Coordinates of C-alpha atoms and ligand atoms in Angstrom, one line a residue:
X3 CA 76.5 63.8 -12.7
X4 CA 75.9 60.3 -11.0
X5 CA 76.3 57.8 -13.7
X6 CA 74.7 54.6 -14.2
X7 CA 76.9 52.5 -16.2
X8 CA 74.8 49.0 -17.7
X9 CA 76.8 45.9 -18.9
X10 CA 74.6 44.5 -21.8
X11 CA 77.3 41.7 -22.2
X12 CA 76.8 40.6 -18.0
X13 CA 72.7 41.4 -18.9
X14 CA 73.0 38.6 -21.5
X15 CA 74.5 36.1 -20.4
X16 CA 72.7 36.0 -17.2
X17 CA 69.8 35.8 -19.7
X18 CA 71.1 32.8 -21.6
X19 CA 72.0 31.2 -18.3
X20 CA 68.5 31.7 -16.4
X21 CA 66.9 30.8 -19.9
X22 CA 68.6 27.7 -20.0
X23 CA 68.0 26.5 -16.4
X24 CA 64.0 27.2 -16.9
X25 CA 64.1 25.2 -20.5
X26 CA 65.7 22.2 -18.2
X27 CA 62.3 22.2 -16.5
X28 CA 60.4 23.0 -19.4
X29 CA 59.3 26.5 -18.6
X30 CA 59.5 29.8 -20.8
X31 CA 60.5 33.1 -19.5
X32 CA 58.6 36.7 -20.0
X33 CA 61.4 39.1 -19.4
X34 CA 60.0 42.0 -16.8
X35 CA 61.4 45.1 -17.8
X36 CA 59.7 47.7 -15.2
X37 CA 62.9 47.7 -13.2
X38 CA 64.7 49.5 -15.9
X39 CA 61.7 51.9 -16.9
X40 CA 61.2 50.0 -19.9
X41 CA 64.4 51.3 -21.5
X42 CA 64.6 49.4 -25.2
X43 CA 68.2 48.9 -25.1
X44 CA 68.2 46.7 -22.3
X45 CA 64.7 44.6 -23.4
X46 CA 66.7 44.2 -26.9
X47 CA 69.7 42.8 -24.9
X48 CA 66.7 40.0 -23.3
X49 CA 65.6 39.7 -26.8
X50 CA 69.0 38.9 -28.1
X51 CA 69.6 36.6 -25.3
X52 CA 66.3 34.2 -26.8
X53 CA 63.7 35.4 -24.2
X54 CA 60.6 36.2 -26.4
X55 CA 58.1 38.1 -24.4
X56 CA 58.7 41.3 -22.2
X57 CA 56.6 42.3 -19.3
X58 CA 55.8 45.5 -18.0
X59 CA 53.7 46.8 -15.2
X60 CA 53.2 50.1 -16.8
X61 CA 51.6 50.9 -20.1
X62 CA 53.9 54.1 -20.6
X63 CA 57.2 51.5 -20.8
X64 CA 55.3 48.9 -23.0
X65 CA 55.3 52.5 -25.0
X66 CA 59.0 52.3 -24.8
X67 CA 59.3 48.7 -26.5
X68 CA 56.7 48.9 -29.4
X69 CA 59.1 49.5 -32.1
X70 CA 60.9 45.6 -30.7
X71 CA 60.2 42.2 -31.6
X72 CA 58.3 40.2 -28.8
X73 CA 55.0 39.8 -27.0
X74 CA 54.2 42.2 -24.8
X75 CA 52.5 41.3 -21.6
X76 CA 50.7 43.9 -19.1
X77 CA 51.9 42.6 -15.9
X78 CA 49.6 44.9 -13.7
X79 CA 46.2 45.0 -13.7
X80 CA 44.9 47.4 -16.4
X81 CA 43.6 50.7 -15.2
X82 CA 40.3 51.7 -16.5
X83 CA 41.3 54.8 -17.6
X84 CA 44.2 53.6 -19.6
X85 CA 42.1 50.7 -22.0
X86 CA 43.2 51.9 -25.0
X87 CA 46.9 52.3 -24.8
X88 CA 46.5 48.9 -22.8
X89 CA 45.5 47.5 -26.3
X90 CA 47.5 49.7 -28.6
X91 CA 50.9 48.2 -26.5
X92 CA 49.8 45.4 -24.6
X93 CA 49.2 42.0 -26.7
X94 CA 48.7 40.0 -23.3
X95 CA 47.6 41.9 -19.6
X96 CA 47.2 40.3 -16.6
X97 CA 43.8 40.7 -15.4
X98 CA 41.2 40.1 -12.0
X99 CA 38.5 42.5 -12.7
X100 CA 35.3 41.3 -15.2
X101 CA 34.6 45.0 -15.3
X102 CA 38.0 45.9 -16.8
X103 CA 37.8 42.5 -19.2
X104 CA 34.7 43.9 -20.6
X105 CA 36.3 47.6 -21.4
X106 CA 39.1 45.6 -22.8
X107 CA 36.8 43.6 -25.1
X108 CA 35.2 46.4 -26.6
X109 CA 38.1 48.7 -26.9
X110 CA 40.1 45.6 -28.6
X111 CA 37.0 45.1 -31.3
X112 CA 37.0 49.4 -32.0
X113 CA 41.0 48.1 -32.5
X114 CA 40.1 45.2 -34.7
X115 CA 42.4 43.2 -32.1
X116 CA 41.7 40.1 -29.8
X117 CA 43.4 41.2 -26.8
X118 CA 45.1 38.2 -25.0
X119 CA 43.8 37.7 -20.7
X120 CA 45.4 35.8 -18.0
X121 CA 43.7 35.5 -15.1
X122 CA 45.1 35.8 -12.4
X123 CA 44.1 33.9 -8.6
X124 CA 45.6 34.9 -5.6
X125 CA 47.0 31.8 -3.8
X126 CA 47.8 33.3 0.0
X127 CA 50.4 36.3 -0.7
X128 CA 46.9 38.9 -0.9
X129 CA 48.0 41.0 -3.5
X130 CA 46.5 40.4 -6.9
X131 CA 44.2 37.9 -8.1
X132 CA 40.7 36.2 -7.5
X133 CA 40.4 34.5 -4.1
X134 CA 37.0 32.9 -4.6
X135 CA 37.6 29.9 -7.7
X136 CA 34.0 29.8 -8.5
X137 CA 34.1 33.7 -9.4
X138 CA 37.6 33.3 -11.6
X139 CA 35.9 30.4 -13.3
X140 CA 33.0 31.9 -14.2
X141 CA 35.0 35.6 -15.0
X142 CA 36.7 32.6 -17.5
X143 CA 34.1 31.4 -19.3
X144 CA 33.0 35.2 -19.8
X145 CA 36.5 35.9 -21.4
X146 CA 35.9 33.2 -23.5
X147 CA 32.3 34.3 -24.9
X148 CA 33.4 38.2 -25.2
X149 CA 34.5 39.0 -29.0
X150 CA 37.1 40.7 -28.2
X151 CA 39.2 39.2 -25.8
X152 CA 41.1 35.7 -25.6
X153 CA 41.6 33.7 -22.8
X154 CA 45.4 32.6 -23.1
X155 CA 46.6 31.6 -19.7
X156 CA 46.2 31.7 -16.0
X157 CA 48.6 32.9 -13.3
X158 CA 49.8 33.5 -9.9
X159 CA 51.8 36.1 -8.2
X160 CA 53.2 35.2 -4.5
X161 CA 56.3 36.2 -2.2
X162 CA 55.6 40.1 -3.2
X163 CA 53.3 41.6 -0.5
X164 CA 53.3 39.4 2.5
X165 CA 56.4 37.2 1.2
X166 CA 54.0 34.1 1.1
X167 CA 56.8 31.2 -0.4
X168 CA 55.4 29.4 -3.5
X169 CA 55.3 25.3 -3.1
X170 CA 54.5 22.8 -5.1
X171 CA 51.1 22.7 -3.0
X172 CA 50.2 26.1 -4.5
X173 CA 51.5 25.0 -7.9
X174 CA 49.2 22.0 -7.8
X175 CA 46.4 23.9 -7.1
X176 CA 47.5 26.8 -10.2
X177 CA 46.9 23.8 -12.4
X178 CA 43.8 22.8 -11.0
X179 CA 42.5 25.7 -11.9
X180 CA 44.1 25.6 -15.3
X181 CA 42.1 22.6 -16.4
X182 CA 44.6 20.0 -16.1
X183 CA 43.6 18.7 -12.7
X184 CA 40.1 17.6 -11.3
X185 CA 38.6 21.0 -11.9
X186 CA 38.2 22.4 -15.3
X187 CA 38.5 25.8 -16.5
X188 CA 38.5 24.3 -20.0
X189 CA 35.5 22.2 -19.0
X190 CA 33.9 25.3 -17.3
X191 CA 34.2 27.3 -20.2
X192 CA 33.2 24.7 -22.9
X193 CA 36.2 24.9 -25.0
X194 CA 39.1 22.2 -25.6
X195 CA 42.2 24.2 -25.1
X196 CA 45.4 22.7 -25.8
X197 CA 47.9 22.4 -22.2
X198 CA 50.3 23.5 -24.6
X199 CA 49.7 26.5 -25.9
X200 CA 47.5 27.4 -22.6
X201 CA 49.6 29.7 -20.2
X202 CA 50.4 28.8 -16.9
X203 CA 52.6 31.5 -14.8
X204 CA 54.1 30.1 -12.1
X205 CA 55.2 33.2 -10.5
X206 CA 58.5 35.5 -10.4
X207 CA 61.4 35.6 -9.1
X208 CA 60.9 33.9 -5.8
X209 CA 59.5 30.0 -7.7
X210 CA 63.2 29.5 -9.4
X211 CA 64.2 27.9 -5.9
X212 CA 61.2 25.8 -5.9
X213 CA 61.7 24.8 -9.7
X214 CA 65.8 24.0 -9.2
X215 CA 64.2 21.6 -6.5
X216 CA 62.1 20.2 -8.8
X217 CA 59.2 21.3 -6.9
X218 CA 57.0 22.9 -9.7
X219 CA 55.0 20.2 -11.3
X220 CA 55.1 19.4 -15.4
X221 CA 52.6 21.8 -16.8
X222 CA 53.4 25.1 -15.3
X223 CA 55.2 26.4 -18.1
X224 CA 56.1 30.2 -17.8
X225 CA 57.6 32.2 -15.1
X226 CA 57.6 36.3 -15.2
X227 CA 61.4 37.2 -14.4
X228 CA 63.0 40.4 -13.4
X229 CA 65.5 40.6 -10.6
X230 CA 66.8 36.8 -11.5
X231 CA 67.5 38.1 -15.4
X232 CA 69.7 40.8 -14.4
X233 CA 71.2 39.8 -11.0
X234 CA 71.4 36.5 -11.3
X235 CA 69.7 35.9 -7.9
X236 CA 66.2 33.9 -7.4
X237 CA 64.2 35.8 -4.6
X238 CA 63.3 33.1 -2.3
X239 CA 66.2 32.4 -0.1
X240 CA 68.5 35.1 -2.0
X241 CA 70.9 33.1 -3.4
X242 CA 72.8 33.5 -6.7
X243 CA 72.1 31.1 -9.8
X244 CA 75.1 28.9 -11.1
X245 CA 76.9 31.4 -14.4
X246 CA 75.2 34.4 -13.5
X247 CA 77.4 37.5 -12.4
X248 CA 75.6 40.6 -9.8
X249 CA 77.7 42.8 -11.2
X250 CA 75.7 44.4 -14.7
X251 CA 74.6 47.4 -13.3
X252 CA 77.1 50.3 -11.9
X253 CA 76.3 53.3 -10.1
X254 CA 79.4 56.0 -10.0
X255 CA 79.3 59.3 -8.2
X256 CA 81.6 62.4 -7.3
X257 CA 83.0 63.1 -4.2
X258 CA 82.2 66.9 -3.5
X259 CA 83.4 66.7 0.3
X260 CA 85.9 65.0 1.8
X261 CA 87.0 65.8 5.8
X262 CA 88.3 64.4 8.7
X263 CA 85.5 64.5 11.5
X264 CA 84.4 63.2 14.6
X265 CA 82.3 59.8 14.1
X266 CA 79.7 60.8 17.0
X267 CA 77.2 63.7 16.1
X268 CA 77.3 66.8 19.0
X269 CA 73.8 69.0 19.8
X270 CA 70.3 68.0 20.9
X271 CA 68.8 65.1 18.4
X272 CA 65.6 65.2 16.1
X273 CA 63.6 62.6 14.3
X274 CA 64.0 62.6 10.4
X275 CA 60.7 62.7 7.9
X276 CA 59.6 59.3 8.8
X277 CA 59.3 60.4 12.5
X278 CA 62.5 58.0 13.4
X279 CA 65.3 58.7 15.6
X280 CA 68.9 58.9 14.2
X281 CA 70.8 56.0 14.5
X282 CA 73.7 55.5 17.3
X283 CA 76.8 56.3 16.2
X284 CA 79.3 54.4 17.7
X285 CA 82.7 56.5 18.7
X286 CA 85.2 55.4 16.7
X287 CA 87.2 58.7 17.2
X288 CA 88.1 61.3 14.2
X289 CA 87.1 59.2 10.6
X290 CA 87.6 60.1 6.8
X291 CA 84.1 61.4 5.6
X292 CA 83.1 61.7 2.0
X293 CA 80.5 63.3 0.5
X294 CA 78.8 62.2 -3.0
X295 CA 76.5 64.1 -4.9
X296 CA 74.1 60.9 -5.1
X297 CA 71.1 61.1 -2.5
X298 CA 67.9 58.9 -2.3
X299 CA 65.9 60.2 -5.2
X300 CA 68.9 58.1 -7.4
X301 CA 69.4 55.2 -4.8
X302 CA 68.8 52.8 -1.8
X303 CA 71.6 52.7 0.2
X304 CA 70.0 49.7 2.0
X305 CA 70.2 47.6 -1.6
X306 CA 73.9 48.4 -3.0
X307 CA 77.2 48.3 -2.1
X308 CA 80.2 50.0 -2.7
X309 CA 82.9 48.0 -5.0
X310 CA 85.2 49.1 -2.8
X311 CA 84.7 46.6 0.2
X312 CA 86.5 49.2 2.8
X313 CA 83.9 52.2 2.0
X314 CA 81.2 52.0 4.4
X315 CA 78.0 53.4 3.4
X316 CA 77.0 55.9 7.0
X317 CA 73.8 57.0 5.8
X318 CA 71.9 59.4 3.1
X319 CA 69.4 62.5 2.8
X320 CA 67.6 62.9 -0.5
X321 CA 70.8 64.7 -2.1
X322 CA 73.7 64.0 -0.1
X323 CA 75.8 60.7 0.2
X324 CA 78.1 60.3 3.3
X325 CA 80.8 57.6 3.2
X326 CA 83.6 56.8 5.9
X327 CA 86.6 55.9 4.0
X328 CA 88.9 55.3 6.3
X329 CA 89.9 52.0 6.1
X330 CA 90.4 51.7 2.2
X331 CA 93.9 51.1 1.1
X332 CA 93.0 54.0 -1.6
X333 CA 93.4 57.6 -0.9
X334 CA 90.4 59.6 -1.9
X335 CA 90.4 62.8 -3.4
X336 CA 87.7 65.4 -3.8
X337 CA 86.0 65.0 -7.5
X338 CA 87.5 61.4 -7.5
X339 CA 84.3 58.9 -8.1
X340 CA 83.3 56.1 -6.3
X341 CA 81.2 52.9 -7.9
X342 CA 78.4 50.8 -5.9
X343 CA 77.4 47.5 -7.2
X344 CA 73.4 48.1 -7.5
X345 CA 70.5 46.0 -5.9
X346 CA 66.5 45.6 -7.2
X347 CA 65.8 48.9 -5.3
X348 CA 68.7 51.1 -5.9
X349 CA 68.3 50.0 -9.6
X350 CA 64.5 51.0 -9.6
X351 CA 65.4 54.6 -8.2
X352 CA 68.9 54.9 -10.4
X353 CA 66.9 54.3 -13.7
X354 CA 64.0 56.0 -12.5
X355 CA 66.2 59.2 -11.8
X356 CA 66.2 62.2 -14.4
X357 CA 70.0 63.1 -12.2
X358 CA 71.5 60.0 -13.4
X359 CA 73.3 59.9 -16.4
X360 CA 73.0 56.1 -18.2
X361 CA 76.2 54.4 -20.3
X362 CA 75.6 51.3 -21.9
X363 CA 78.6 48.8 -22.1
X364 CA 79.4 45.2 -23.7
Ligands
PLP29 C1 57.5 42.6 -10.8 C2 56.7 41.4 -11.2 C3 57.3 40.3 -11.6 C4 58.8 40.1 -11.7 O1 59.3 40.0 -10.4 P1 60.9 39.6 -10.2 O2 60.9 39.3 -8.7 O3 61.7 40.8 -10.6 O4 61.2 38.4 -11.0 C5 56.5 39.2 -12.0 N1 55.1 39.3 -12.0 C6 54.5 40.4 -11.5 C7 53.0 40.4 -11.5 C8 55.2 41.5 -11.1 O5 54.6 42.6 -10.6

């Protein structure tokens, strides 16, 4: 079975470190756990590492974490279906839909709960959020006046759909919205609230390069971080962060073939399930070939690599690995195992995998 071994000790200190840089610039984290399904053991490691609230973009892994300490924020807009596990697991959600706020607000007073609300506005990367300001303005001072719901921040997504770059343009123009600029949401909605304890989210992954350039302005104060916690890597230019390691998550399967064959494929070609063409195979005459039993329902072989640098990934169906190993220095044997270093995506589909097998080290 493909195994999935998980450093808690790497996953920590990568924590600590991230933590620390965003603290410099006076920003809190909310861990985002969706890449690991939620799994407990891994948001504890977050926890222990001083992060004190997870996020989630599914309700079902919020499930998951309800017996840990920590705020638990909704990171996807709430489903209407799904309002009352959204307030059973959910203390914050991200939100840009008045119709959902107000099925939150009564199913949080049936709860005897004040369910928290950020609003979120969409500043050019059209995926979530309110483009028209007037509308998320007013949808604020509605949150405000509904019994059962508090407004607690506001927030941004960007660089997820169309890879639009945060800058500190689009930061300035967060806090406008937020109250602490010309326009007042505070104002709008007739309440003092405090800069403090009002949240401003920055973003994800992608505004750490903007913040270690000192580009986010005093104010923003939270960012929602996944792939930066655990790889160590903000998501702008893909570089790696000083004291973090890439290596916390390994993914180790069997070799159930191994031949010598030709490098070129022989017959008439077909187009696979997307409609492609194969690639070219270039003729490097007769190569070591192994086969793992690892496929593309437990990976992306576009977002790992293999720890050993001489293994060359040649391609993958939804069950079958194929390697050339003809350049390592190690001789490979059938049933020996062989370890990739994991990306965002091959993490996603590893966790997400009922075939893979996870071990928790450190
Ligand atoms: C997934 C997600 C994040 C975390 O993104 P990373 O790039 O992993 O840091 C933050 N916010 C929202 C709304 C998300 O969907």
């Amino acid at each position: 079975m493909p195994r999935l071994t998980i450093d808690l000790g790497i996953i920590r200190s990568n924590v600590r470190a991230v933590r620390d840089l965003c603290a410099g610039h006076g920003i809190g984290i909310t861990g985002v756990t969706k890449v690991f399904c939620g799994d407990p053991v891994v948001a504890k490691a977050f926890l222990d590492a001083g992060v004190t609230r997870l996020g989630d973009s599914r309700v079902a892994n919020l499930r998951r974490l309800q017996f840990l300490d920590g705020e638990k924020w909704l990171i996807r807009m709430p489903a209407p279906s799904e309002i009352p596990d959204v307030v059973r697991y959910a203390d914050v959600s991200l939100n840009s839909e008045w119709h959902t706020l107000s099925l939150l607000s009564e199913e949080a007073l049936r709860q005897g709960k004040r369910h928290k609300v950020i609003l979120m506005a969409d500043l050019g990367d059209l995926r979530e959020g309110y483009v028209d300001y007037g509308e998320l303005r007013r949808v604020a001072q509605m949150v405000v006046r509904a019994d059962g719901l508090e407004l607690y921040g506001i927030g941004t997504n960007l660089s997820c759909f169309s890879f639009i770059h945060p800058d500190t343009g689009k930061m300035r123009q967060l806090l406008g919205l937020a109250g602490l600029g010309n326009e007042t949401l505070s104002a709008a909605a007739d309440v003092p609230m405090s800069p403090v304890a009002f949240v401003i989210s920055g973003g994800n992954s992608a505004s750490l390069h903007l913040m270690m350039e000192n580009g986010i302005p005093p104010g923003v104060n939270n960012l929602r971080l996944g792939e930066s916690l655990l790889f160590g890597k903000e998501r702008c230019h893909y570089t790696y962060l000083p004291g973090t390691r890439r290596d916390a998550f390994i993914l180790s399967a069997e070799v159930i073939e191994l031949k010598e064959k030709p490098s070129v494929p022989w017959g008439e070609a077909g187009v696979d399930s997307y409609g492609n063409p194969p690639p070219v195979r270039e003729d490097k005459g007769v190569r070591s070939r192994a086969i793992l039993a690892l496929g593309k329902q437990d990976c992306d072989v576009e977002t790992m690599r293999p720890v050993d640098g001489a293994v060359a990934i040649l391609g993958a169906s939804s069950d079958h690995m194929v390697l050339d190993v003809t350049d390592s220095a190690r001789r490979y044997a059938l049933g020996d195992t062989v370890e990739f270093e994991l990306g965002y995506f091959a993490l996603m589909r590893a966790y997400t995998s009922g075939y893979v097998e996870k071990v928790y080290v450190g």
